[in-house]
PDB file of C-alpha atoms in Angstrom:
ATOM      1  CA  UNK T  29      49.936-180.011 108.586  1.00 53.00           C
ATOM      2  CA  UNK T  30      52.492-178.044 106.622  1.00 68.00           C
ATOM      3  CA  UNK T  31      56.007-178.207 108.039  1.00 66.00           C
ATOM      4  CA  UNK T  32      56.321-174.420 108.357  1.00 65.00           C
ATOM      5  CA  UNK T  33      53.069-174.276 110.313  1.00 66.00           C
ATOM      6  CA  UNK T  34      54.201-177.195 112.464  1.00 67.00           C
ATOM      7  CA  UNK T  35      57.532-175.537 113.257  1.00 68.00           C
ATOM      8  CA  UNK T  36      55.721-172.307 114.169  1.00 65.00           C
ATOM      9  CA  UNK T  37      53.341-174.280 116.406  1.00 66.00           C
ATOM     10  CA  UNK T  38      56.274-176.045 118.014  1.00 63.00           C
ATOM     11  CA  UNK T  39      57.976-172.731 118.623  1.00 63.00           C
ATOM     12  CA  UNK T  40      54.813-171.430 120.270  1.00 60.00           C
ATOM     13  CA  UNK T  41      54.818-174.487 122.518  1.00 61.00           C
ATOM     14  CA  UNK T  42      58.376-173.658 123.577  1.00 59.00           C
ATOM     15  CA  UNK T  43      57.264-170.150 124.422  1.00 55.00           C
ATOM     16  CA  UNK T  44      54.451-171.578 126.515  1.00 53.00           C
ATOM     17  CA  UNK T  45      57.043-173.195 128.771  1.00 51.00           C
ATOM     18  CA  UNK T  46      57.978-169.686 129.881  1.00 54.00           C
ATOM     19  CA  UNK T  47      54.591-169.339 131.564  1.00 50.00           C
ATOM     20  CA  UNK T  48      54.296-172.853 133.027  1.00 46.00           C
ATOM     21  CA  UNK T  49      53.699-173.575 135.957  1.00 48.00           C
ATOM     22  CA  UNK T  50      52.799-170.528 138.008  1.00 45.00           C
ATOM     23  CA  UNK T  51      53.463-172.164 141.384  1.00 47.00           C
ATOM     24  CA  UNK T  52      57.170-172.917 140.769  1.00 46.00           C
ATOM     25  CA  UNK T  53      59.397-170.526 142.659  1.00 47.00           C
ATOM     26  CA  UNK T  54      62.207-168.603 140.970  1.00 48.00           C
ATOM     27  CA  UNK T  55      64.639-170.496 143.170  1.00 49.00           C
ATOM     28  CA  UNK T  56      63.414-173.829 141.741  1.00 48.00           C
ATOM     29  CA  UNK T  57      63.698-172.556 138.188  1.00 55.00           C
ATOM     30  CA  UNK T  58      67.405-171.829 138.582  1.00 60.00           C
ATOM     31  CA  UNK T  59      68.297-175.519 138.542  1.00 65.00           C
ATOM     32  CA  UNK T  60      66.778-178.641 136.990  1.00 67.00           C
ATOM     33  CA  UNK T  61      63.881-180.341 138.753  1.00 64.00           C
ATOM     34  CA  UNK T  62      64.204-184.109 139.234  1.00 63.00           C
ATOM     35  CA  UNK T  63      61.133-186.276 139.840  1.00 59.00           C
ATOM     36  CA  UNK T  64      60.950-190.002 140.504  1.00 54.00           C
ATOM     37  CA  UNK T  65      58.419-191.510 138.140  1.00 52.00           C
ATOM     38  CA  UNK T  66      55.628-193.450 139.822  1.00 53.00           C
ATOM     39  CA  UNK T  67      56.469-197.085 140.654  1.00 51.00           C
ATOM     40  CA  UNK T  68      59.484-197.096 138.354  1.00 57.00           C
ATOM     41  CA  UNK T  69      63.189-196.684 138.765  1.00 60.00           C
ATOM     42  CA  UNK T  70      63.285-193.953 136.125  1.00 60.00           C
ATOM     43  CA  UNK T  71      64.061-190.308 136.771  1.00 68.00           C
ATOM     44  CA  UNK T  72      62.462-187.392 134.955  1.00 73.00           C
ATOM     45  CA  UNK T  73      64.584-184.248 134.676  1.00 79.00           C
ATOM     46  CA  UNK T  74      62.924-180.924 133.906  1.00 88.00           C
ATOM     47  CA  UNK T  75      65.450-178.260 132.847  1.00 93.00           C
ATOM     48  CA  UNK T  76      65.021-174.602 133.829  1.00 93.00           C
ATOM     49  CA  UNK T  77      62.243-172.879 131.902  1.00 94.00           C
ATOM     50  CA  UNK T  78      63.226-170.819 128.873  1.00 96.00           C
ATOM     51  CA  UNK T  79      63.324-167.051 129.212  1.00 96.00           C
ATOM     52  CA  UNK T  80      64.429-164.088 127.119  1.00 97.00           C
ATOM     53  CA  UNK T  81      68.181-164.135 126.550  1.00 98.00           C
ATOM     54  CA  UNK T  82      68.377-167.960 126.475  1.00 98.00           C
ATOM     55  CA  UNK T  83      69.760-169.714 123.398  1.00 98.00           C
ATOM     56  CA  UNK T  84      68.142-172.479 121.362  1.00 98.00           C
ATOM     57  CA  UNK T  85      70.378-174.648 119.186  1.00 98.00           C
ATOM     58  CA  UNK T  86      68.960-175.853 115.880  1.00 97.00           C
ATOM     59  CA  UNK T  87      70.244-179.036 114.308  1.00 97.00           C
ATOM     60  CA  UNK T  88      68.993-181.449 111.665  1.00 96.00           C
ATOM     61  CA  UNK T  89      69.933-184.948 112.904  1.00 95.00           C
ATOM     62  CA  UNK T  90      67.660-186.625 110.349  1.00 94.00           C
ATOM     63  CA  UNK T  91      66.131-185.097 107.212  1.00 93.00           C
ATOM     64  CA  UNK T  92      67.555-182.063 105.446  1.00 94.00           C
ATOM     65  CA  UNK T  93      66.088-178.571 105.691  1.00 95.00           C
ATOM     66  CA  UNK T  94      67.093-175.372 103.952  1.00 96.00           C
ATOM     67  CA  UNK T  95      67.882-172.138 105.710  1.00 96.00           C
ATOM     68  CA  UNK T  96      65.080-170.544 103.687  1.00 97.00           C
ATOM     69  CA  UNK T  97      62.581-173.003 105.195  1.00 96.00           C
ATOM     70  CA  UNK T  98      63.941-172.281 108.684  1.00 95.00           C
ATOM     71  CA  UNK T  99      63.846-168.499 108.431  1.00 96.00           C
ATOM     72  CA  UNK T 100      60.198-167.894 109.504  1.00 96.00           C
ATOM     73  CA  UNK T 101      60.669-169.953 112.675  1.00 95.00           C
ATOM     74  CA  UNK T 102      64.029-168.336 113.449  1.00 96.00           C
ATOM     75  CA  UNK T 103      62.566-164.860 113.009  1.00 97.00           C
ATOM     76  CA  UNK T 104      59.646-165.683 115.308  1.00 96.00           C
ATOM     77  CA  UNK T 105      61.883-167.148 118.017  1.00 96.00           C
ATOM     78  CA  UNK T 106      64.206-164.148 117.909  1.00 97.00           C
ATOM     79  CA  UNK T 107      61.191-161.833 118.271  1.00 97.00           C
ATOM     80  CA  UNK T 108      60.587-163.472 121.671  1.00 96.00           C
ATOM     81  CA  UNK T 109      64.019-162.422 122.871  1.00 97.00           C
ATOM     82  CA  UNK T 110      65.583-165.860 122.471  1.00 98.00           C
ATOM     83  CA  UNK T 111      68.929-166.317 120.754  1.00 98.00           C
ATOM     84  CA  UNK T 112      69.565-168.788 117.939  1.00 98.00           C
ATOM     85  CA  UNK T 113      72.531-171.029 117.225  1.00 98.00           C
ATOM     86  CA  UNK T 114      72.314-173.076 114.027  1.00 97.00           C
ATOM     87  CA  UNK T 115      74.320-176.252 113.748  1.00 97.00           C
ATOM     88  CA  UNK T 116      76.341-177.284 110.733  1.00 97.00           C
ATOM     89  CA  UNK T 117      73.603-179.637 109.515  1.00 97.00           C
ATOM     90  CA  UNK T 118      71.158-176.801 108.825  1.00 97.00           C
ATOM     91  CA  UNK T 119      71.148-176.036 105.115  1.00 96.00           C
ATOM     92  CA  UNK T 120      73.222-179.057 104.070  1.00 96.00           C
ATOM     93  CA  UNK T 121      72.115-182.227 102.313  1.00 96.00           C
ATOM     94  CA  UNK T 122      73.322-185.785 101.812  1.00 96.00           C
ATOM     95  CA  UNK T 123      70.629-187.672  99.854  1.00 95.00           C
ATOM     96  CA  UNK T 124      67.505-187.516 102.064  1.00 93.00           C
ATOM     97  CA  UNK T 125      69.561-186.748 105.182  1.00 95.00           C
ATOM     98  CA  UNK T 126      70.916-183.395 106.291  1.00 95.00           C
ATOM     99  CA  UNK T 127      74.498-184.713 106.242  1.00 96.00           C
ATOM    100  CA  UNK T 128      76.479-187.938 106.618  1.00 97.00           C
ATOM    101  CA  UNK T 129      75.967-190.038 109.753  1.00 97.00           C
ATOM    102  CA  UNK T 130      79.297-188.811 111.112  1.00 98.00           C
ATOM    103  CA  UNK T 131      78.489-185.147 110.464  1.00 98.00           C
ATOM    104  CA  UNK T 132      75.027-185.454 112.015  1.00 97.00           C
ATOM    105  CA  UNK T 133      76.499-187.249 115.042  1.00 97.00           C
ATOM    106  CA  UNK T 134      79.133-184.539 115.503  1.00 98.00           C
ATOM    107  CA  UNK T 135      76.588-181.728 115.166  1.00 98.00           C
ATOM    108  CA  UNK T 136      74.167-183.286 117.663  1.00 97.00           C
ATOM    109  CA  UNK T 137      77.022-184.037 120.073  1.00 98.00           C
ATOM    110  CA  UNK T 138      78.145-180.396 119.966  1.00 98.00           C
ATOM    111  CA  UNK T 139      74.595-179.314 120.784  1.00 97.00           C
ATOM    112  CA  UNK T 140      74.285-181.797 123.665  1.00 97.00           C
ATOM    113  CA  UNK T 141      77.629-180.670 125.099  1.00 98.00           C
ATOM    114  CA  UNK T 142      77.165-176.904 124.605  1.00 97.00           C
ATOM    115  CA  UNK T 143      76.735-175.367 128.059  1.00 96.00           C
ATOM    116  CA  UNK T 144      75.493-172.108 126.497  1.00 97.00           C
ATOM    117  CA  UNK T 145      72.364-173.728 125.076  1.00 98.00           C
ATOM    118  CA  UNK T 146      69.153-174.037 127.072  1.00 98.00           C
ATOM    119  CA  UNK T 147      67.282-176.008 124.382  1.00 98.00           C
ATOM    120  CA  UNK T 148      67.930-178.055 121.251  1.00 97.00           C
ATOM    121  CA  UNK T 149      65.386-178.113 118.448  1.00 96.00           C
ATOM    122  CA  UNK T 150      65.544-180.799 115.798  1.00 95.00           C
ATOM    123  CA  UNK T 151      64.610-178.818 112.715  1.00 93.00           C
ATOM    124  CA  UNK T 152      63.125-181.681 110.737  1.00 90.00           C
ATOM    125  CA  UNK T 153      61.935-185.193 111.353  1.00 86.00           C
ATOM    126  CA  UNK T 154      62.187-188.041 108.929  1.00 83.00           C
ATOM    127  CA  UNK T 155      64.535-190.963 109.360  1.00 88.00           C
ATOM    128  CA  UNK T 156      68.157-190.885 110.416  1.00 91.00           C
ATOM    129  CA  UNK T 157      68.474-190.186 114.142  1.00 93.00           C
ATOM    130  CA  UNK T 158      68.153-193.885 114.927  1.00 92.00           C
ATOM    131  CA  UNK T 159      71.315-194.428 112.870  1.00 95.00           C
ATOM    132  CA  UNK T 160      73.371-192.149 115.169  1.00 96.00           C
ATOM    133  CA  UNK T 161      71.730-192.405 118.618  1.00 95.00           C
ATOM    134  CA  UNK T 162      74.161-195.074 119.897  1.00 95.00           C
ATOM    135  CA  UNK T 163      77.177-192.910 119.019  1.00 97.00           C
ATOM    136  CA  UNK T 164      75.989-189.972 121.150  1.00 97.00           C
ATOM    137  CA  UNK T 165      77.470-189.382 124.594  1.00 97.00           C
ATOM    138  CA  UNK T 166      74.929-187.953 127.052  1.00 95.00           C
ATOM    139  CA  UNK T 167      77.331-187.400 129.980  1.00 94.00           C
ATOM    140  CA  UNK T 168      77.520-183.581 129.703  1.00 96.00           C
ATOM    141  CA  UNK T 169      73.841-183.365 128.797  1.00 94.00           C
ATOM    142  CA  UNK T 170      72.882-185.196 132.001  1.00 91.00           C
ATOM    143  CA  UNK T 171      75.092-182.862 134.027  1.00 91.00           C
ATOM    144  CA  UNK T 172      73.468-179.798 132.453  1.00 93.00           C
ATOM    145  CA  UNK T 173      70.130-180.823 130.918  1.00 94.00           C
ATOM    146  CA  UNK T 174      68.328-178.735 128.338  1.00 96.00           C
ATOM    147  CA  UNK T 175      65.007-178.915 126.545  1.00 96.00           C
ATOM    148  CA  UNK T 176      64.862-181.333 123.599  1.00 95.00           C
ATOM    149  CA  UNK T 177      62.309-180.338 120.989  1.00 94.00           C
ATOM    150  CA  UNK T 178      61.309-182.240 117.892  1.00 91.00           C
ATOM    151  CA  UNK T 179      58.890-184.592 116.210  1.00 88.00           C
ATOM    152  CA  UNK T 180      58.861-187.744 114.117  1.00 88.00           C
ATOM    153  CA  UNK T 181      62.396-189.153 114.154  1.00 85.00           C
ATOM    154  CA  UNK T 182      63.321-187.036 117.192  1.00 88.00           C
ATOM    155  CA  UNK T 183      61.162-189.436 119.217  1.00 89.00           C
ATOM    156  CA  UNK T 184      64.228-191.705 119.303  1.00 90.00           C
ATOM    157  CA  UNK T 185      66.176-188.927 121.044  1.00 89.00           C
ATOM    158  CA  UNK T 186      63.308-187.980 123.359  1.00 87.00           C
ATOM    159  CA  UNK T 187      62.876-191.577 124.511  1.00 86.00           C
ATOM    160  CA  UNK T 188      66.571-192.279 124.832  1.00 84.00           C
TER     161      UNK T 188
END
């Protein structure tokens, strides 16, 4: 699948969260939902569903991506009434990565800590997030969870 088509599909999936599930009350949607996973000591946290006026942060914690490549997805997301905040790693390049390990760590940390974001989308997969995952601090993210969206290398973040 072409990356542009994949990003558009991913964006459509985010939009679908707005309509899921119909039986959740508005009161429940105001704060994160926590579920104990079956027969395990793990906790699943579901952030509030995205709605018009919310902000999605875009970062590239692995492979590089140009702003030109991002533009169709950004335009589509904005047409849904969502706001966009691009991190410093969008449009930059350091070999096959979007930036140095330190710069990618700092950009992802800012996104995790930003209380004004309701979702973070990793703009490109590839390899590189595994190099920075242990330097990230998830304390603020756990206190105010947000949707994490991505593919390929972002699996490291999603599973962490």
